[in-house]
Amino acid sequence: MFPIGKDLSKITTHVMYDMYWSPKGFEFDDFFQDPFIVDDKRFINSYNLEERISEWVAQIQEWADHYETSHLLVTMGNDFSYQNAEYIFVNLDILVKRTQELYPNIEVVYSTPSKYFEEREKEKSSYLTLSGSEFIPYADDKISYWTGFYSSW
């Protein structure tokens, strides 16, 4: 994630809008029981493509209002997610493809944190900088440490 020659004493982080969870109503795993996206009009009673995509886009646009860039990192998952990965990816594929078709001004892609930060860097957007006592280490067992979990900011 750090290109050669970069100052490794600086760490880029990101604060998620709603922790690291999927947007509300879009956990497609059996464990969470959110409604799947049905994009086949032959299923008259359960077809819900436009409604579900509209709900998802509304949440994403609300999140985007709180960030300074045109790129938004949206995680799709949660603790114990992907117990039934096939159903999740079927729905994610529909979200990616059909959002693009219904909302051409919104680009949705599968990505990685590294790719997200690369795109952020291209925008030359400013970053909030914190230092000093803002990063209080927290340990939840002998070998696991969190930094910035508790902050005075």
Short mmCIF file of N, CA, C and O in Angstrom, two decimals, residues 60-135:
data_model
loop_
_atom_site.label_atom_id
_atom_site.label_comp_id
_atom_site.label_asym_id
_atom_site.label_seq_id
_atom_site.Cartn_x
_atom_site.Cartn_y
_atom_site.Cartn_z
N ILE A 60 -26.10 5.38 -0.48
CA ILE A 60 -24.75 5.71 -0.94
C ILE A 60 -24.62 7.21 -1.15
O ILE A 60 -23.61 7.82 -0.78
N GLN A 61 -25.65 7.84 -1.72
CA GLN A 61 -25.59 9.29 -1.92
C GLN A 61 -25.59 10.03 -0.59
O GLN A 61 -24.91 11.03 -0.44
N GLU A 62 -26.33 9.52 0.39
CA GLU A 62 -26.30 10.14 1.73
C GLU A 62 -24.89 10.02 2.32
O GLU A 62 -24.37 10.98 2.88
N TRP A 63 -24.28 8.85 2.20
CA TRP A 63 -22.92 8.67 2.70
C TRP A 63 -21.97 9.63 1.99
O TRP A 63 -21.13 10.26 2.60
N ALA A 64 -22.10 9.71 0.66
CA ALA A 64 -21.19 10.52 -0.14
C ALA A 64 -21.22 11.99 0.27
O ALA A 64 -20.21 12.69 0.16
N ASP A 65 -22.35 12.45 0.78
CA ASP A 65 -22.46 13.84 1.22
C ASP A 65 -21.51 14.16 2.38
O ASP A 65 -21.25 15.32 2.65
N HIS A 66 -21.00 13.15 3.03
CA HIS A 66 -20.15 13.35 4.20
C HIS A 66 -18.66 13.16 3.91
O HIS A 66 -17.85 13.17 4.83
N TYR A 67 -18.33 12.98 2.65
CA TYR A 67 -16.93 12.82 2.25
C TYR A 67 -16.58 13.88 1.22
O TYR A 67 -17.45 14.38 0.50
N GLU A 68 -15.30 14.21 1.12
CA GLU A 68 -14.86 15.31 0.27
C GLU A 68 -14.49 14.88 -1.15
O GLU A 68 -14.17 15.74 -1.96
N THR A 69 -14.50 13.62 -1.44
CA THR A 69 -14.05 13.18 -2.76
C THR A 69 -15.21 12.57 -3.54
O THR A 69 -16.28 12.30 -3.00
N SER A 70 -14.96 12.32 -4.81
CA SER A 70 -15.99 11.68 -5.63
C SER A 70 -15.93 10.16 -5.52
O SER A 70 -16.77 9.47 -6.08
N HIS A 71 -14.94 9.64 -4.80
CA HIS A 71 -14.82 8.20 -4.59
C HIS A 71 -15.31 7.86 -3.20
O HIS A 71 -15.02 8.56 -2.24
N LEU A 72 -16.04 6.77 -3.10
CA LEU A 72 -16.58 6.36 -1.81
C LEU A 72 -16.26 4.88 -1.61
O LEU A 72 -16.50 4.06 -2.48
N LEU A 73 -15.70 4.57 -0.45
CA LEU A 73 -15.39 3.19 -0.10
C LEU A 73 -16.60 2.60 0.61
O LEU A 73 -17.00 3.07 1.67
N VAL A 74 -17.22 1.61 -0.01
CA VAL A 74 -18.41 0.96 0.56
C VAL A 74 -18.09 -0.51 0.75
O VAL A 74 -17.82 -1.22 -0.22
N THR A 75 -18.10 -0.94 1.98
CA THR A 75 -17.85 -2.36 2.24
C THR A 75 -19.17 -3.11 2.16
O THR A 75 -20.22 -2.59 2.54
N MET A 76 -19.11 -4.30 1.65
CA MET A 76 -20.30 -5.14 1.53
C MET A 76 -20.03 -6.42 2.32
O MET A 76 -19.43 -7.35 1.82
N GLY A 77 -20.47 -6.42 3.55
CA GLY A 77 -20.25 -7.56 4.42
C GLY A 77 -20.41 -7.13 5.87
O GLY A 77 -20.77 -6.00 6.15
N ASN A 78 -20.13 -8.04 6.75
CA ASN A 78 -20.30 -7.80 8.16
C ASN A 78 -19.65 -8.97 8.89
O ASN A 78 -19.18 -9.91 8.27
N ASP A 79 -19.67 -8.93 10.21
CA ASP A 79 -19.20 -10.09 10.96
C ASP A 79 -20.10 -11.27 10.61
O ASP A 79 -21.32 -11.13 10.55
N PHE A 80 -19.50 -12.38 10.35
CA PHE A 80 -20.18 -13.63 10.03
C PHE A 80 -20.86 -13.62 8.65
O PHE A 80 -21.67 -14.48 8.36
N SER A 81 -20.55 -12.65 7.82
CA SER A 81 -21.09 -12.62 6.46
C SER A 81 -20.40 -13.68 5.61
O SER A 81 -19.39 -14.25 5.99
N TYR A 82 -20.94 -13.88 4.46
CA TYR A 82 -20.42 -14.77 3.43
C TYR A 82 -20.51 -16.23 3.84
O TYR A 82 -19.72 -17.06 3.42
N GLN A 83 -21.51 -16.55 4.66
CA GLN A 83 -21.81 -17.95 4.95
C GLN A 83 -22.39 -18.60 3.70
O GLN A 83 -22.22 -19.79 3.48
N ASN A 84 -23.09 -17.80 2.92
CA ASN A 84 -23.67 -18.27 1.66
C ASN A 84 -23.19 -17.30 0.57
O ASN A 84 -23.96 -16.49 0.06
N ALA A 85 -21.93 -17.40 0.24
CA ALA A 85 -21.27 -16.44 -0.66
C ALA A 85 -21.91 -16.39 -2.04
O ALA A 85 -21.96 -15.33 -2.66
N GLU A 86 -22.44 -17.51 -2.52
CA GLU A 86 -23.05 -17.51 -3.85
C GLU A 86 -24.20 -16.50 -3.93
O GLU A 86 -24.28 -15.71 -4.86
N TYR A 87 -25.09 -16.52 -2.96
CA TYR A 87 -26.20 -15.57 -2.95
C TYR A 87 -25.71 -14.13 -2.83
O TYR A 87 -26.25 -13.22 -3.45
N ILE A 88 -24.69 -13.93 -2.03
CA ILE A 88 -24.16 -12.58 -1.86
C ILE A 88 -23.61 -12.06 -3.18
O ILE A 88 -23.93 -10.95 -3.62
N PHE A 89 -22.78 -12.85 -3.84
CA PHE A 89 -22.16 -12.38 -5.08
C PHE A 89 -23.16 -12.25 -6.22
O PHE A 89 -23.01 -11.36 -7.07
N VAL A 90 -24.20 -13.07 -6.25
CA VAL A 90 -25.25 -12.88 -7.26
C VAL A 90 -25.86 -11.49 -7.09
O VAL A 90 -26.04 -10.74 -8.05
N ASN A 91 -26.16 -11.12 -5.85
CA ASN A 91 -26.75 -9.81 -5.59
C ASN A 91 -25.76 -8.68 -5.80
O ASN A 91 -26.12 -7.62 -6.33
N LEU A 92 -24.51 -8.87 -5.41
CA LEU A 92 -23.51 -7.83 -5.64
C LEU A 92 -23.29 -7.61 -7.14
O LEU A 92 -23.15 -6.46 -7.58
N ASP A 93 -23.27 -8.69 -7.90
CA ASP A 93 -23.13 -8.55 -9.36
C ASP A 93 -24.28 -7.73 -9.94
O ASP A 93 -24.08 -6.89 -10.81
N ILE A 94 -25.48 -7.98 -9.45
CA ILE A 94 -26.64 -7.20 -9.90
C ILE A 94 -26.47 -5.74 -9.51
O ILE A 94 -26.71 -4.83 -10.32
N LEU A 95 -26.06 -5.48 -8.27
CA LEU A 95 -25.85 -4.09 -7.82
C LEU A 95 -24.83 -3.37 -8.71
O LEU A 95 -25.07 -2.24 -9.13
N VAL A 96 -23.71 -4.01 -8.96
CA VAL A 96 -22.66 -3.38 -9.76
C VAL A 96 -23.16 -3.10 -11.17
O VAL A 96 -23.05 -1.98 -11.67
N LYS A 97 -23.73 -4.10 -11.82
CA LYS A 97 -24.14 -3.96 -13.22
C LYS A 97 -25.36 -3.05 -13.37
O LYS A 97 -25.36 -2.14 -14.20
N ARG A 98 -26.38 -3.28 -12.59
CA ARG A 98 -27.64 -2.57 -12.82
C ARG A 98 -27.64 -1.15 -12.28
O ARG A 98 -28.37 -0.30 -12.78
N THR A 99 -26.84 -0.86 -11.26
CA THR A 99 -26.73 0.53 -10.80
C THR A 99 -26.18 1.38 -11.93
O THR A 99 -26.68 2.47 -12.21
N GLN A 100 -25.18 0.87 -12.62
CA GLN A 100 -24.57 1.55 -13.75
C GLN A 100 -25.61 1.84 -14.83
O GLN A 100 -25.63 2.90 -15.42
N GLU A 101 -26.49 0.87 -15.08
CA GLU A 101 -27.51 1.03 -16.13
C GLU A 101 -28.59 2.02 -15.71
O GLU A 101 -29.03 2.84 -16.52
N LEU A 102 -29.04 1.96 -14.47
CA LEU A 102 -30.13 2.81 -14.01
C LEU A 102 -29.68 4.21 -13.59
O LEU A 102 -30.46 5.16 -13.62
N TYR A 103 -28.41 4.31 -13.18
CA TYR A 103 -27.84 5.60 -12.74
C TYR A 103 -26.49 5.78 -13.43
O TYR A 103 -25.44 5.54 -12.82
N PRO A 104 -26.48 6.20 -14.68
CA PRO A 104 -25.23 6.29 -15.45
C PRO A 104 -24.18 7.21 -14.85
O PRO A 104 -22.99 7.07 -15.14
N ASN A 105 -24.59 8.15 -13.99
CA ASN A 105 -23.61 9.06 -13.38
C ASN A 105 -22.91 8.44 -12.17
O ASN A 105 -22.01 9.05 -11.60
N ILE A 106 -23.30 7.23 -11.79
CA ILE A 106 -22.68 6.54 -10.65
C ILE A 106 -21.93 5.32 -11.18
O ILE A 106 -22.51 4.47 -11.83
N GLU A 107 -20.65 5.25 -10.88
CA GLU A 107 -19.84 4.10 -11.27
C GLU A 107 -19.61 3.22 -10.04
O GLU A 107 -19.13 3.69 -9.03
N VAL A 108 -19.99 1.97 -10.16
CA VAL A 108 -19.82 1.01 -9.06
C VAL A 108 -18.87 -0.08 -9.55
O VAL A 108 -19.08 -0.65 -10.60
N VAL A 109 -17.81 -0.34 -8.77
CA VAL A 109 -16.84 -1.35 -9.16
C VAL A 109 -16.43 -2.17 -7.94
O VAL A 109 -16.46 -1.69 -6.81
N TYR A 110 -16.08 -3.43 -8.20
CA TYR A 110 -15.40 -4.21 -7.18
C TYR A 110 -14.00 -3.62 -7.05
O TYR A 110 -13.37 -3.31 -8.05
N SER A 111 -13.50 -3.48 -5.85
CA SER A 111 -12.21 -2.84 -5.69
C SER A 111 -11.49 -3.35 -4.45
O SER A 111 -11.93 -4.31 -3.82
N THR A 112 -10.40 -2.68 -4.12
CA THR A 112 -9.60 -3.00 -2.94
C THR A 112 -9.27 -1.70 -2.22
O THR A 112 -9.36 -0.62 -2.81
N PRO A 113 -8.88 -1.76 -0.95
CA PRO A 113 -8.46 -0.53 -0.27
C PRO A 113 -7.32 0.18 -0.99
O PRO A 113 -7.32 1.41 -1.11
N SER A 114 -6.36 -0.58 -1.50
CA SER A 114 -5.23 0.04 -2.21
C SER A 114 -5.71 0.83 -3.42
O SER A 114 -5.27 1.96 -3.66
N LYS A 115 -6.60 0.24 -4.18
CA LYS A 115 -7.12 0.92 -5.38
C LYS A 115 -7.90 2.17 -4.98
O LYS A 115 -7.81 3.21 -5.63
N TYR A 116 -8.68 2.08 -3.91
CA TYR A 116 -9.43 3.23 -3.43
C TYR A 116 -8.50 4.39 -3.10
O TYR A 116 -8.71 5.52 -3.53
N PHE A 117 -7.44 4.11 -2.34
CA PHE A 117 -6.51 5.18 -1.96
C PHE A 117 -5.73 5.70 -3.17
O PHE A 117 -5.40 6.88 -3.23
N GLU A 118 -5.46 4.86 -4.15
CA GLU A 118 -4.82 5.33 -5.38
C GLU A 118 -5.71 6.34 -6.09
O GLU A 118 -5.25 7.39 -6.54
N GLU A 119 -7.00 6.04 -6.17
CA GLU A 119 -7.94 6.95 -6.83
C GLU A 119 -8.11 8.23 -6.02
O GLU A 119 -8.21 9.31 -6.60
N ARG A 120 -8.14 8.12 -4.72
CA ARG A 120 -8.21 9.31 -3.86
C ARG A 120 -7.00 10.21 -4.11
O ARG A 120 -7.13 11.42 -4.19
N GLU A 121 -5.84 9.60 -4.21
CA GLU A 121 -4.60 10.36 -4.42
C GLU A 121 -4.65 11.11 -5.75
O GLU A 121 -4.18 12.24 -5.85
N LYS A 122 -5.23 10.50 -6.78
CA LYS A 122 -5.35 11.16 -8.08
C LYS A 122 -6.21 12.41 -8.02
O LYS A 122 -6.02 13.34 -8.78
N GLU A 123 -7.16 12.44 -7.10
CA GLU A 123 -8.05 13.59 -6.96
C GLU A 123 -7.37 14.76 -6.26
O GLU A 123 -7.91 15.86 -6.24
N LYS A 124 -6.24 14.50 -5.62
CA LYS A 124 -5.52 15.54 -4.89
C LYS A 124 -6.40 16.18 -3.82
O LYS A 124 -6.31 17.37 -3.56
N SER A 125 -7.27 15.39 -3.23
CA SER A 125 -8.11 15.91 -2.16
C SER A 125 -7.29 16.03 -0.88
O SER A 125 -6.30 15.35 -0.69
N SER A 126 -7.72 16.90 -0.02
CA SER A 126 -6.99 17.10 1.23
C SER A 126 -7.36 16.00 2.22
O SER A 126 -8.41 15.41 2.15
N TYR A 127 -6.44 15.76 3.13
CA TYR A 127 -6.66 14.78 4.18
C TYR A 127 -6.60 15.49 5.52
O TYR A 127 -5.74 16.34 5.74
N LEU A 128 -7.50 15.12 6.40
CA LEU A 128 -7.43 15.60 7.78
C LEU A 128 -6.23 14.92 8.42
O LEU A 128 -6.04 13.72 8.26
N THR A 129 -5.40 15.67 9.11
CA THR A 129 -4.21 15.11 9.73
C THR A 129 -4.35 15.15 11.24
O THR A 129 -4.66 16.19 11.81
N LEU A 130 -4.13 14.02 11.87
CA LEU A 130 -4.14 13.91 13.32
C LEU A 130 -2.77 13.44 13.76
O LEU A 130 -2.09 12.71 13.06
N SER A 131 -2.38 13.85 14.96
CA SER A 131 -1.08 13.40 15.46
C SER A 131 -1.08 13.38 16.98
O SER A 131 -2.03 13.80 17.62
N GLY A 132 0.03 12.89 17.52
CA GLY A 132 0.22 12.90 18.97
C GLY A 132 -0.74 12.00 19.72
O GLY A 132 -0.88 10.83 19.41
N SER A 133 -1.44 12.57 20.70
CA SER A 133 -2.27 11.78 21.61
C SER A 133 -3.55 11.26 20.96
O SER A 133 -4.34 10.59 21.60
N GLU A 134 -3.75 11.57 19.69
CA GLU A 134 -4.95 11.09 19.01
C GLU A 134 -4.93 9.57 18.83
O GLU A 134 -5.96 8.96 18.59
N PHE A 135 -3.76 8.97 18.91
CA PHE A 135 -3.63 7.55 18.64
C PHE A 135 -3.25 6.79 19.89
O PHE A 135 -2.09 6.49 20.13
#
